PDB file of C-alpha atoms in Angstrom:
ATOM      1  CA  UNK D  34      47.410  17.066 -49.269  1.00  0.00           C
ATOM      2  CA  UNK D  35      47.997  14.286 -51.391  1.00  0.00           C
ATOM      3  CA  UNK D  36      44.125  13.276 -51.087  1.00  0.00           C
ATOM      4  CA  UNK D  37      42.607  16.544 -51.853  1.00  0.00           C
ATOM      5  CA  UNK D  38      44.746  16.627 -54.910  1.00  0.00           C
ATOM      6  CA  UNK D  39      43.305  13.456 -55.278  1.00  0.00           C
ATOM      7  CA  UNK D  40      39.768  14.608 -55.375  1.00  0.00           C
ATOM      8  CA  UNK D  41      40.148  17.507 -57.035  1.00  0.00           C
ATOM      9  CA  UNK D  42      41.681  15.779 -60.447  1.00  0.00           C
ATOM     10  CA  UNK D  43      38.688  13.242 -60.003  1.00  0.00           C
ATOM     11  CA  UNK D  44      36.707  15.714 -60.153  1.00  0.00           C
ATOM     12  CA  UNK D  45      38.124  17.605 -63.081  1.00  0.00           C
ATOM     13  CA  UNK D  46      38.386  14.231 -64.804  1.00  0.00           C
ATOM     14  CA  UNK D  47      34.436  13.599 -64.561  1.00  0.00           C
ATOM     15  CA  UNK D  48      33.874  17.666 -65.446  1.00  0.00           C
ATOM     16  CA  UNK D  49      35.541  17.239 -68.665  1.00  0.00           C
ATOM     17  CA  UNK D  50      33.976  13.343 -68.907  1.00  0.00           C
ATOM     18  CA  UNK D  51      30.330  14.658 -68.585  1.00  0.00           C
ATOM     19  CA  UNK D  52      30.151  15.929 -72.644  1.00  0.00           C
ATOM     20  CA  UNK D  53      30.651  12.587 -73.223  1.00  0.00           C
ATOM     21  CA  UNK D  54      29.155  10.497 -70.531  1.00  0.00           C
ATOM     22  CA  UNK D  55      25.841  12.345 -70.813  1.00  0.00           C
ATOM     23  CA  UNK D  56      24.309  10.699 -74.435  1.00  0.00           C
ATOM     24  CA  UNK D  57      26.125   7.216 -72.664  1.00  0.00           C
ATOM     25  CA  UNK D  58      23.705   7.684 -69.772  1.00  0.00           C
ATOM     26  CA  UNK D  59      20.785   8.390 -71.931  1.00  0.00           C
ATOM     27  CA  UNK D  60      21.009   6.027 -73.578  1.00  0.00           C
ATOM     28  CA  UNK D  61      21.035   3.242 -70.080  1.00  0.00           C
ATOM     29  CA  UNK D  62      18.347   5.534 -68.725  1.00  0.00           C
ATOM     30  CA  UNK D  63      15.726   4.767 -71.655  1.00  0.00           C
ATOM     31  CA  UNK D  64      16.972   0.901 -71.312  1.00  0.00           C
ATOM     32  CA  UNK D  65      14.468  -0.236 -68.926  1.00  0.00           C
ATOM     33  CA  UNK D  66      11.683   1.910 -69.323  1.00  0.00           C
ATOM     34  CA  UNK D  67      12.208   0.291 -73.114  1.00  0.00           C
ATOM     35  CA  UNK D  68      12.059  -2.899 -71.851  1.00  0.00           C
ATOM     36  CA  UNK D  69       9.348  -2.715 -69.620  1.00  0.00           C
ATOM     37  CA  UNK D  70       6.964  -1.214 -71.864  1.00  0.00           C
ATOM     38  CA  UNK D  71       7.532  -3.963 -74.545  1.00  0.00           C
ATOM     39  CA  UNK D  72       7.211  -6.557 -71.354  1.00  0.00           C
ATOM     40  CA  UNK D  73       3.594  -4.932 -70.179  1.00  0.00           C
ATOM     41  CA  UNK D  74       2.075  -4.391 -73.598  1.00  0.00           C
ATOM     42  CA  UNK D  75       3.001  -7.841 -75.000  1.00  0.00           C
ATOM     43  CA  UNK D  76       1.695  -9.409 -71.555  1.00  0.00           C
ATOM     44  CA  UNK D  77      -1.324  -7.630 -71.566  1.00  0.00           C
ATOM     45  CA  UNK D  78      -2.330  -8.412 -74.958  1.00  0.00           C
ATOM     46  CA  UNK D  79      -0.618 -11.915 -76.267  1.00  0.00           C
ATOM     47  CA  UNK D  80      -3.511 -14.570 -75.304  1.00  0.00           C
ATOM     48  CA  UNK D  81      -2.574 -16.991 -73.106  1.00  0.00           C
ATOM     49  CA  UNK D  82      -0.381 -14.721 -70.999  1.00  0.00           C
ATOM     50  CA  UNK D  83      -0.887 -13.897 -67.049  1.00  0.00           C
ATOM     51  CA  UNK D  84       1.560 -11.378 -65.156  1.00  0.00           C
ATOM     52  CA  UNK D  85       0.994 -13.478 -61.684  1.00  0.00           C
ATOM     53  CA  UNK D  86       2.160 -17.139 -63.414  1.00  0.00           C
ATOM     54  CA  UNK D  87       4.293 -16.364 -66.075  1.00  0.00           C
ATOM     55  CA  UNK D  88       7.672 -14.308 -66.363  1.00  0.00           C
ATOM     56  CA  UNK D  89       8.017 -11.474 -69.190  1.00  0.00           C
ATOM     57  CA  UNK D  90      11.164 -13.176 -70.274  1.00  0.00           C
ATOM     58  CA  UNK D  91       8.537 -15.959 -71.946  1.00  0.00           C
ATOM     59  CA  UNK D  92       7.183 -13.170 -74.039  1.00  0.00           C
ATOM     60  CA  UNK D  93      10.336 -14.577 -76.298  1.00  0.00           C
ATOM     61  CA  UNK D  94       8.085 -17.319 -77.076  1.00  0.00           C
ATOM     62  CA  UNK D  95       5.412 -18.115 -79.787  1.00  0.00           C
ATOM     63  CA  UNK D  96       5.011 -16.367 -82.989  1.00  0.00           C
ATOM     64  CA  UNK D  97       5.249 -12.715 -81.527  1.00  0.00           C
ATOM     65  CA  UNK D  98       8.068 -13.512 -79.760  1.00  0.00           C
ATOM     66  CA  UNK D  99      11.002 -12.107 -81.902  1.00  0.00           C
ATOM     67  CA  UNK D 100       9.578  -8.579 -80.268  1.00  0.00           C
ATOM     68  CA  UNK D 101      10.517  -9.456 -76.636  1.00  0.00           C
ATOM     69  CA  UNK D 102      13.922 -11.179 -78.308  1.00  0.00           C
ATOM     70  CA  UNK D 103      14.215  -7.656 -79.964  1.00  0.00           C
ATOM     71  CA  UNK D 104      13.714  -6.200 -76.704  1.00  0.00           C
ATOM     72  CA  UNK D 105      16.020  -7.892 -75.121  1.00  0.00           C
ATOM     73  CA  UNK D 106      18.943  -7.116 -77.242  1.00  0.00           C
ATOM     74  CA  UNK D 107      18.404  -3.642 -78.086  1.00  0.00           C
ATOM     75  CA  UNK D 108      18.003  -3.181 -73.551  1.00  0.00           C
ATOM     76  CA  UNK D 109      21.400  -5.281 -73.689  1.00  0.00           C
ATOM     77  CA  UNK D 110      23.154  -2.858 -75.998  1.00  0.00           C
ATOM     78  CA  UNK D 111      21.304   0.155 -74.458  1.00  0.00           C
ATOM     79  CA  UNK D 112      22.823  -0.963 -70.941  1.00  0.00           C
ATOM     80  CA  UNK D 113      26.634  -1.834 -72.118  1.00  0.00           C
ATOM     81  CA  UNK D 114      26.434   1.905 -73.050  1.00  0.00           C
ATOM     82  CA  UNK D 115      25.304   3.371 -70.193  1.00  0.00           C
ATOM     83  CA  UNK D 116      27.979   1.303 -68.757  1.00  0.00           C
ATOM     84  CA  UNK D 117      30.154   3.289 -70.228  1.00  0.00           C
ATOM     85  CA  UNK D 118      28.430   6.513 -69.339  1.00  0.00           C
ATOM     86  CA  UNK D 119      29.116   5.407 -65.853  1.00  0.00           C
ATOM     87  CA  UNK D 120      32.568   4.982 -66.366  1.00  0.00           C
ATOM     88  CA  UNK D 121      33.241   8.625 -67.447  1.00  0.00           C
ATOM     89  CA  UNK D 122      30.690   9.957 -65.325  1.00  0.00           C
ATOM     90  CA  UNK D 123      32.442   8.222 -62.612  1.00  0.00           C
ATOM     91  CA  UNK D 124      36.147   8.205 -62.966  1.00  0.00           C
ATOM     92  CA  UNK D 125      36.790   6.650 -59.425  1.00  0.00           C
ATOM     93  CA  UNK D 126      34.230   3.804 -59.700  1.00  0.00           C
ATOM     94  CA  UNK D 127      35.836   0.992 -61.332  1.00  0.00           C
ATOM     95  CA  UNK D 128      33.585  -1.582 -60.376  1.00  0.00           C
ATOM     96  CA  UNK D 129      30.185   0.027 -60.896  1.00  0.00           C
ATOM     97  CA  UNK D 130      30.335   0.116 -64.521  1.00  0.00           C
ATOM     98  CA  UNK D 131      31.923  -3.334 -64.833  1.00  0.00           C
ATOM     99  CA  UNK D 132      28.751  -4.818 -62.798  1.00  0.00           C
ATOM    100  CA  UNK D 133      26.435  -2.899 -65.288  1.00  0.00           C
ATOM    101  CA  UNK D 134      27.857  -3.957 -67.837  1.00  0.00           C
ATOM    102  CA  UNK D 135      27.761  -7.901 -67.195  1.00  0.00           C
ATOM    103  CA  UNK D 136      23.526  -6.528 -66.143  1.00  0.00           C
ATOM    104  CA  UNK D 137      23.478  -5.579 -69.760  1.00  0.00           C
ATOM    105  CA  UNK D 138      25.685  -8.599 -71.566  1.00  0.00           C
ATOM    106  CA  UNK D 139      22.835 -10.933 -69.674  1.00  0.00           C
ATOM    107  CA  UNK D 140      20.094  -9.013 -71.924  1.00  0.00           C
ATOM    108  CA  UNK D 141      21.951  -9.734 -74.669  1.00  0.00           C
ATOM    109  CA  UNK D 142      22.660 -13.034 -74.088  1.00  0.00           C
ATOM    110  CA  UNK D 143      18.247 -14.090 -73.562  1.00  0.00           C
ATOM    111  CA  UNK D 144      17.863 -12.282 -76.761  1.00  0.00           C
ATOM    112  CA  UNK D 145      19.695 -15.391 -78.230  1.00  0.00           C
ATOM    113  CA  UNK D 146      18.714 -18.074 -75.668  1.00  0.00           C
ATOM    114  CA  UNK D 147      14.933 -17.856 -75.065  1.00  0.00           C
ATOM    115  CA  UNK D 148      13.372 -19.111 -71.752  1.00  0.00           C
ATOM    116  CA  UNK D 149      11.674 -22.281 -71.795  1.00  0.00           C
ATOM    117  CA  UNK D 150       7.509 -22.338 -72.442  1.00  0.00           C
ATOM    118  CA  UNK D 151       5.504 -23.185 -69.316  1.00  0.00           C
ATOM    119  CA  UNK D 152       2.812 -22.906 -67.029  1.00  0.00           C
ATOM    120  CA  UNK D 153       0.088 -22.100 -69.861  1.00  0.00           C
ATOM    121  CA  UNK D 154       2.158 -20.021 -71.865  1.00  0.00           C
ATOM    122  CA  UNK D 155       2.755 -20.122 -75.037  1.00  0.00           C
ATOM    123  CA  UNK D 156      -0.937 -21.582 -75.482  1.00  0.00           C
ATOM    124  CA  UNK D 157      -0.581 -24.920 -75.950  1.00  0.00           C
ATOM    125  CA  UNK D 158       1.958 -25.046 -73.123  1.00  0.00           C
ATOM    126  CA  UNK D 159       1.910 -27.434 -69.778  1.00  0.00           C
ATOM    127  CA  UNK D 160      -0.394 -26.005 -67.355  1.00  0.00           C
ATOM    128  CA  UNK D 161       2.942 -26.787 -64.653  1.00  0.00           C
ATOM    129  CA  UNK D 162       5.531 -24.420 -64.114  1.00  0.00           C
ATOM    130  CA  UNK D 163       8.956 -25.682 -65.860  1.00  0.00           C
ATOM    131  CA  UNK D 164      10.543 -28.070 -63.981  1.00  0.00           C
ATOM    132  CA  UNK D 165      12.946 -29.512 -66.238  1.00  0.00           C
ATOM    133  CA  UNK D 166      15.158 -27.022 -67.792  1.00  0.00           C
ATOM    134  CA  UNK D 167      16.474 -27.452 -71.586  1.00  0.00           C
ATOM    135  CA  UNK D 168      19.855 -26.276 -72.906  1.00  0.00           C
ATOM    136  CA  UNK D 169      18.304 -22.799 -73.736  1.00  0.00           C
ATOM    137  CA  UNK D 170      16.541 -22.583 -71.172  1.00  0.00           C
ATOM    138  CA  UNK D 171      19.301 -23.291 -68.483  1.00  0.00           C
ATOM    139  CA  UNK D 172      21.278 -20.113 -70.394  1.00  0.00           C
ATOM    140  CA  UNK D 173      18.527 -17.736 -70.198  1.00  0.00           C
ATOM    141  CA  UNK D 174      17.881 -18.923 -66.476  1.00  0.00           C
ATOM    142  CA  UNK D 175      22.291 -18.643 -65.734  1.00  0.00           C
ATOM    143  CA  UNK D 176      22.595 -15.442 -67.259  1.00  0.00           C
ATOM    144  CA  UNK D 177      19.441 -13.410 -66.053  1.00  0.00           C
ATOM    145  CA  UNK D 178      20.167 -14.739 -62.628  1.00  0.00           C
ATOM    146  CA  UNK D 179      24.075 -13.474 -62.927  1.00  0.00           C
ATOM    147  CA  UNK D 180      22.586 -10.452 -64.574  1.00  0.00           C
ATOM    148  CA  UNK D 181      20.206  -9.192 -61.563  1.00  0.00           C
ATOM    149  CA  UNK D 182      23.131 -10.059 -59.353  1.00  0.00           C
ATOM    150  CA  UNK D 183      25.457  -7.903 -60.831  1.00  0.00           C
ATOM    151  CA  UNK D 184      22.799  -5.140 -60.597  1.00  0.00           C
ATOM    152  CA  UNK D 185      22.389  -5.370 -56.992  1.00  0.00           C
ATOM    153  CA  UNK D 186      25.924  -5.189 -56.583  1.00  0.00           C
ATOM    154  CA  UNK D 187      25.781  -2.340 -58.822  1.00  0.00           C
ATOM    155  CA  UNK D 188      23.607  -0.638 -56.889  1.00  0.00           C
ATOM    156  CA  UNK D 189      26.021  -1.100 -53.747  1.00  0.00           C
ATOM    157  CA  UNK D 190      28.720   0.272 -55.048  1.00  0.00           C
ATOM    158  CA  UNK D 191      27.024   3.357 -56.445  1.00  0.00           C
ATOM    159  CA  UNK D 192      25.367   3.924 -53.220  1.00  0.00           C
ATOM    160  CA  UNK D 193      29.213   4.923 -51.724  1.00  0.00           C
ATOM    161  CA  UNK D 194      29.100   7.477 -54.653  1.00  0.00           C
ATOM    162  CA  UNK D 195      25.717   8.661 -54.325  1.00  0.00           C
ATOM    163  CA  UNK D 196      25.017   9.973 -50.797  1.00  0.00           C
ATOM    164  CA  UNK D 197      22.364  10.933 -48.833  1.00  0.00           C
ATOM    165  CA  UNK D 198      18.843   9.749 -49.471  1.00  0.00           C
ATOM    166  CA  UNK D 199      20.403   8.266 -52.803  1.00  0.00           C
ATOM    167  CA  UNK D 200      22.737   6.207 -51.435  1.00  0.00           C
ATOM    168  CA  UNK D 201      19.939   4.662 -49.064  1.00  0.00           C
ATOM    169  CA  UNK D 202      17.765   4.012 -51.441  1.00  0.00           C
ATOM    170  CA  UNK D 203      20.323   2.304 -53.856  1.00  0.00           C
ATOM    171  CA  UNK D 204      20.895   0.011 -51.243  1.00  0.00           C
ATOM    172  CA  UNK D 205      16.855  -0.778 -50.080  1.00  0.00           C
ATOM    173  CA  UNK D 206      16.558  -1.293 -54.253  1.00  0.00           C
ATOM    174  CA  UNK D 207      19.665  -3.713 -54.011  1.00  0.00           C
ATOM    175  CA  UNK D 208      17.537  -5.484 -51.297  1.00  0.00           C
ATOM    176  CA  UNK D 209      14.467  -5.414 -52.703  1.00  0.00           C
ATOM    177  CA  UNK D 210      15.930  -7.077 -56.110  1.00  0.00           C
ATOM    178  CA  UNK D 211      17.398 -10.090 -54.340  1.00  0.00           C
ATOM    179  CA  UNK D 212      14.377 -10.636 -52.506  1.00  0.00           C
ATOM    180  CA  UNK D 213      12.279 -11.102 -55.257  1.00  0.00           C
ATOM    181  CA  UNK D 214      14.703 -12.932 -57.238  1.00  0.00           C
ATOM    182  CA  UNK D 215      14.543 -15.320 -53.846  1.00  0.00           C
ATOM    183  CA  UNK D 216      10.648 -14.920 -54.173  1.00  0.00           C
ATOM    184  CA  UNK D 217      10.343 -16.197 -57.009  1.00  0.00           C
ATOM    185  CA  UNK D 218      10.533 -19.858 -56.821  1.00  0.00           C
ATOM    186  CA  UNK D 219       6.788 -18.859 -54.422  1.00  0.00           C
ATOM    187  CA  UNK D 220       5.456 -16.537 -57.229  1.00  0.00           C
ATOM    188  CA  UNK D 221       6.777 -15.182 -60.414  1.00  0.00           C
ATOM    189  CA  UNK D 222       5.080 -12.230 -59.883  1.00  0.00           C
ATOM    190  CA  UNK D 223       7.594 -10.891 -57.237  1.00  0.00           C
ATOM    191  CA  UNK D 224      10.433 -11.173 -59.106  1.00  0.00           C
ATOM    192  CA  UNK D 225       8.857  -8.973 -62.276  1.00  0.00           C
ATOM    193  CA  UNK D 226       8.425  -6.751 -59.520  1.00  0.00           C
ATOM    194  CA  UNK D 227      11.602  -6.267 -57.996  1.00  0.00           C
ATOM    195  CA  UNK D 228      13.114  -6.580 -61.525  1.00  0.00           C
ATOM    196  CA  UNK D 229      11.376  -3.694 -62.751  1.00  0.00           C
ATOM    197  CA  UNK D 230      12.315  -1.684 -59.439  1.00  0.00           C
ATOM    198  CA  UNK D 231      15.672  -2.664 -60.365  1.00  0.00           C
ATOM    199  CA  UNK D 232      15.565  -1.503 -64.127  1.00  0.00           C
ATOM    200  CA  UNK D 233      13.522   2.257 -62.723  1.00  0.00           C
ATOM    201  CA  UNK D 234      16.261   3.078 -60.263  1.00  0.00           C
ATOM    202  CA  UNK D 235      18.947   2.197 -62.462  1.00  0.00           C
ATOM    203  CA  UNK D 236      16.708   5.511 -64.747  1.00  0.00           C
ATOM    204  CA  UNK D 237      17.036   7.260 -61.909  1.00  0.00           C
ATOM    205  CA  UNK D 238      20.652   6.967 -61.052  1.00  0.00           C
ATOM    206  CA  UNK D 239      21.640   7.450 -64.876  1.00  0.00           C
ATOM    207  CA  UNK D 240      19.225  10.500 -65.215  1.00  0.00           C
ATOM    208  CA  UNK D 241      20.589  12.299 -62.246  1.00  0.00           C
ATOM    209  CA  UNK D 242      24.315  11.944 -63.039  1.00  0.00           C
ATOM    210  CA  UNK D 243      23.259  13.200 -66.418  1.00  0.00           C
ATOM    211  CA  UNK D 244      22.310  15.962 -65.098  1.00  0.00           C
ATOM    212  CA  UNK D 245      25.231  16.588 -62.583  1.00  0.00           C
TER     213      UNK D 245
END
């Protein structure tokens, strides 16, 4: 008795949340399509740049590079409030939202600390890939990898409030994004991969509890 009473108040609780919740989880849905775009257009047309040996996160570099910093911060503060979304569109998921939320403070924090130049990008820069971080670049390296973390935990968590095909495919995402963040010391390439899988499902998951 006591837990249908249980569910049925959640449930109230996120009827009478989704008003609110629903420009909250527009606004994380356009977050990584935003993010991405800015990534593939300023990789396919700054000089210098190549998607299989450098990471979009050095598109903060070089004279163009306050548009990828831009990108970064406006993603950040585009997640933190879908975060929120989350938490009204969810009233019994606690840690969901959290775990987004840290996904979008580690946008925000590369806007500020920019990833270090390296393996022929910006031009001018060592051939090598970096192996010898600097003080910015050990931030931006900390708080993405924290960041894509949180999101696969993220996606765990949802998956228990999802169901069905949803909830298996949250989890395969959740996968998919730690193995390419593991990938990545082999190729950069698989990490911009999995990160943008990451980014497109987290769409998907804030565009279909919109519409719930």
């Amino acid at each position: 008795m006591t837990n249908t009473t249980t569910a049925r108040t959640a449930t109230a609780s996120s009827a009478l949340a989704s008003p609110a919740a629903r420009p909250l989880l527009t606004a994380g849905a356009v977050a990584g399509p935003l993010f991405l775009t800015v990534g593939v257009v300023g990789g396919l047309t700054r000089e210098g740049f190549d998607f299989t040996r450098n990471a979009l996160s050095q598109l903060s570099l070089g004279g163009l590079g306050w548009i990828q910093q831009t990108a970064f911060l406006l993603t950040g503060a585009l997640l933190l409030a879908g975060a929120v979304g989350l938490r009204r569109a969810l009233p019994g998921s606690a840690w969901a939202p959290r775990l987004v939320g840290v996904f979008g403070a580690s946008f925000v924090l590369d806007g500020f600390f920019a990833a270090d130049p390296g393996a022929g990008f910006p031009v001018g820069a060592p051939e090598g890939r970096v192996t010898e971080l600097s003080g910015h670049g050990l931030v931006h390296l900390v708080g993405g990898t924290v960041g894509f973390l949180a999101l696969s935990a993220a996606f765990l968590v949802l998956a228990r409030h999802l169901g069905g095909r949803r909830a298996l495919a949250s989890r395969v995402v959740a996968a998919a994004v730690l193995l390419g963040f593991a990938a990545s010391g082999a190729t950069v390439l698989a990490f911009t991969l999995a990160a943008a899988l990451g980014l497109a499902w987290l769409t998907a998951v804030a565009i279909g509890l919109r519409a719930s």
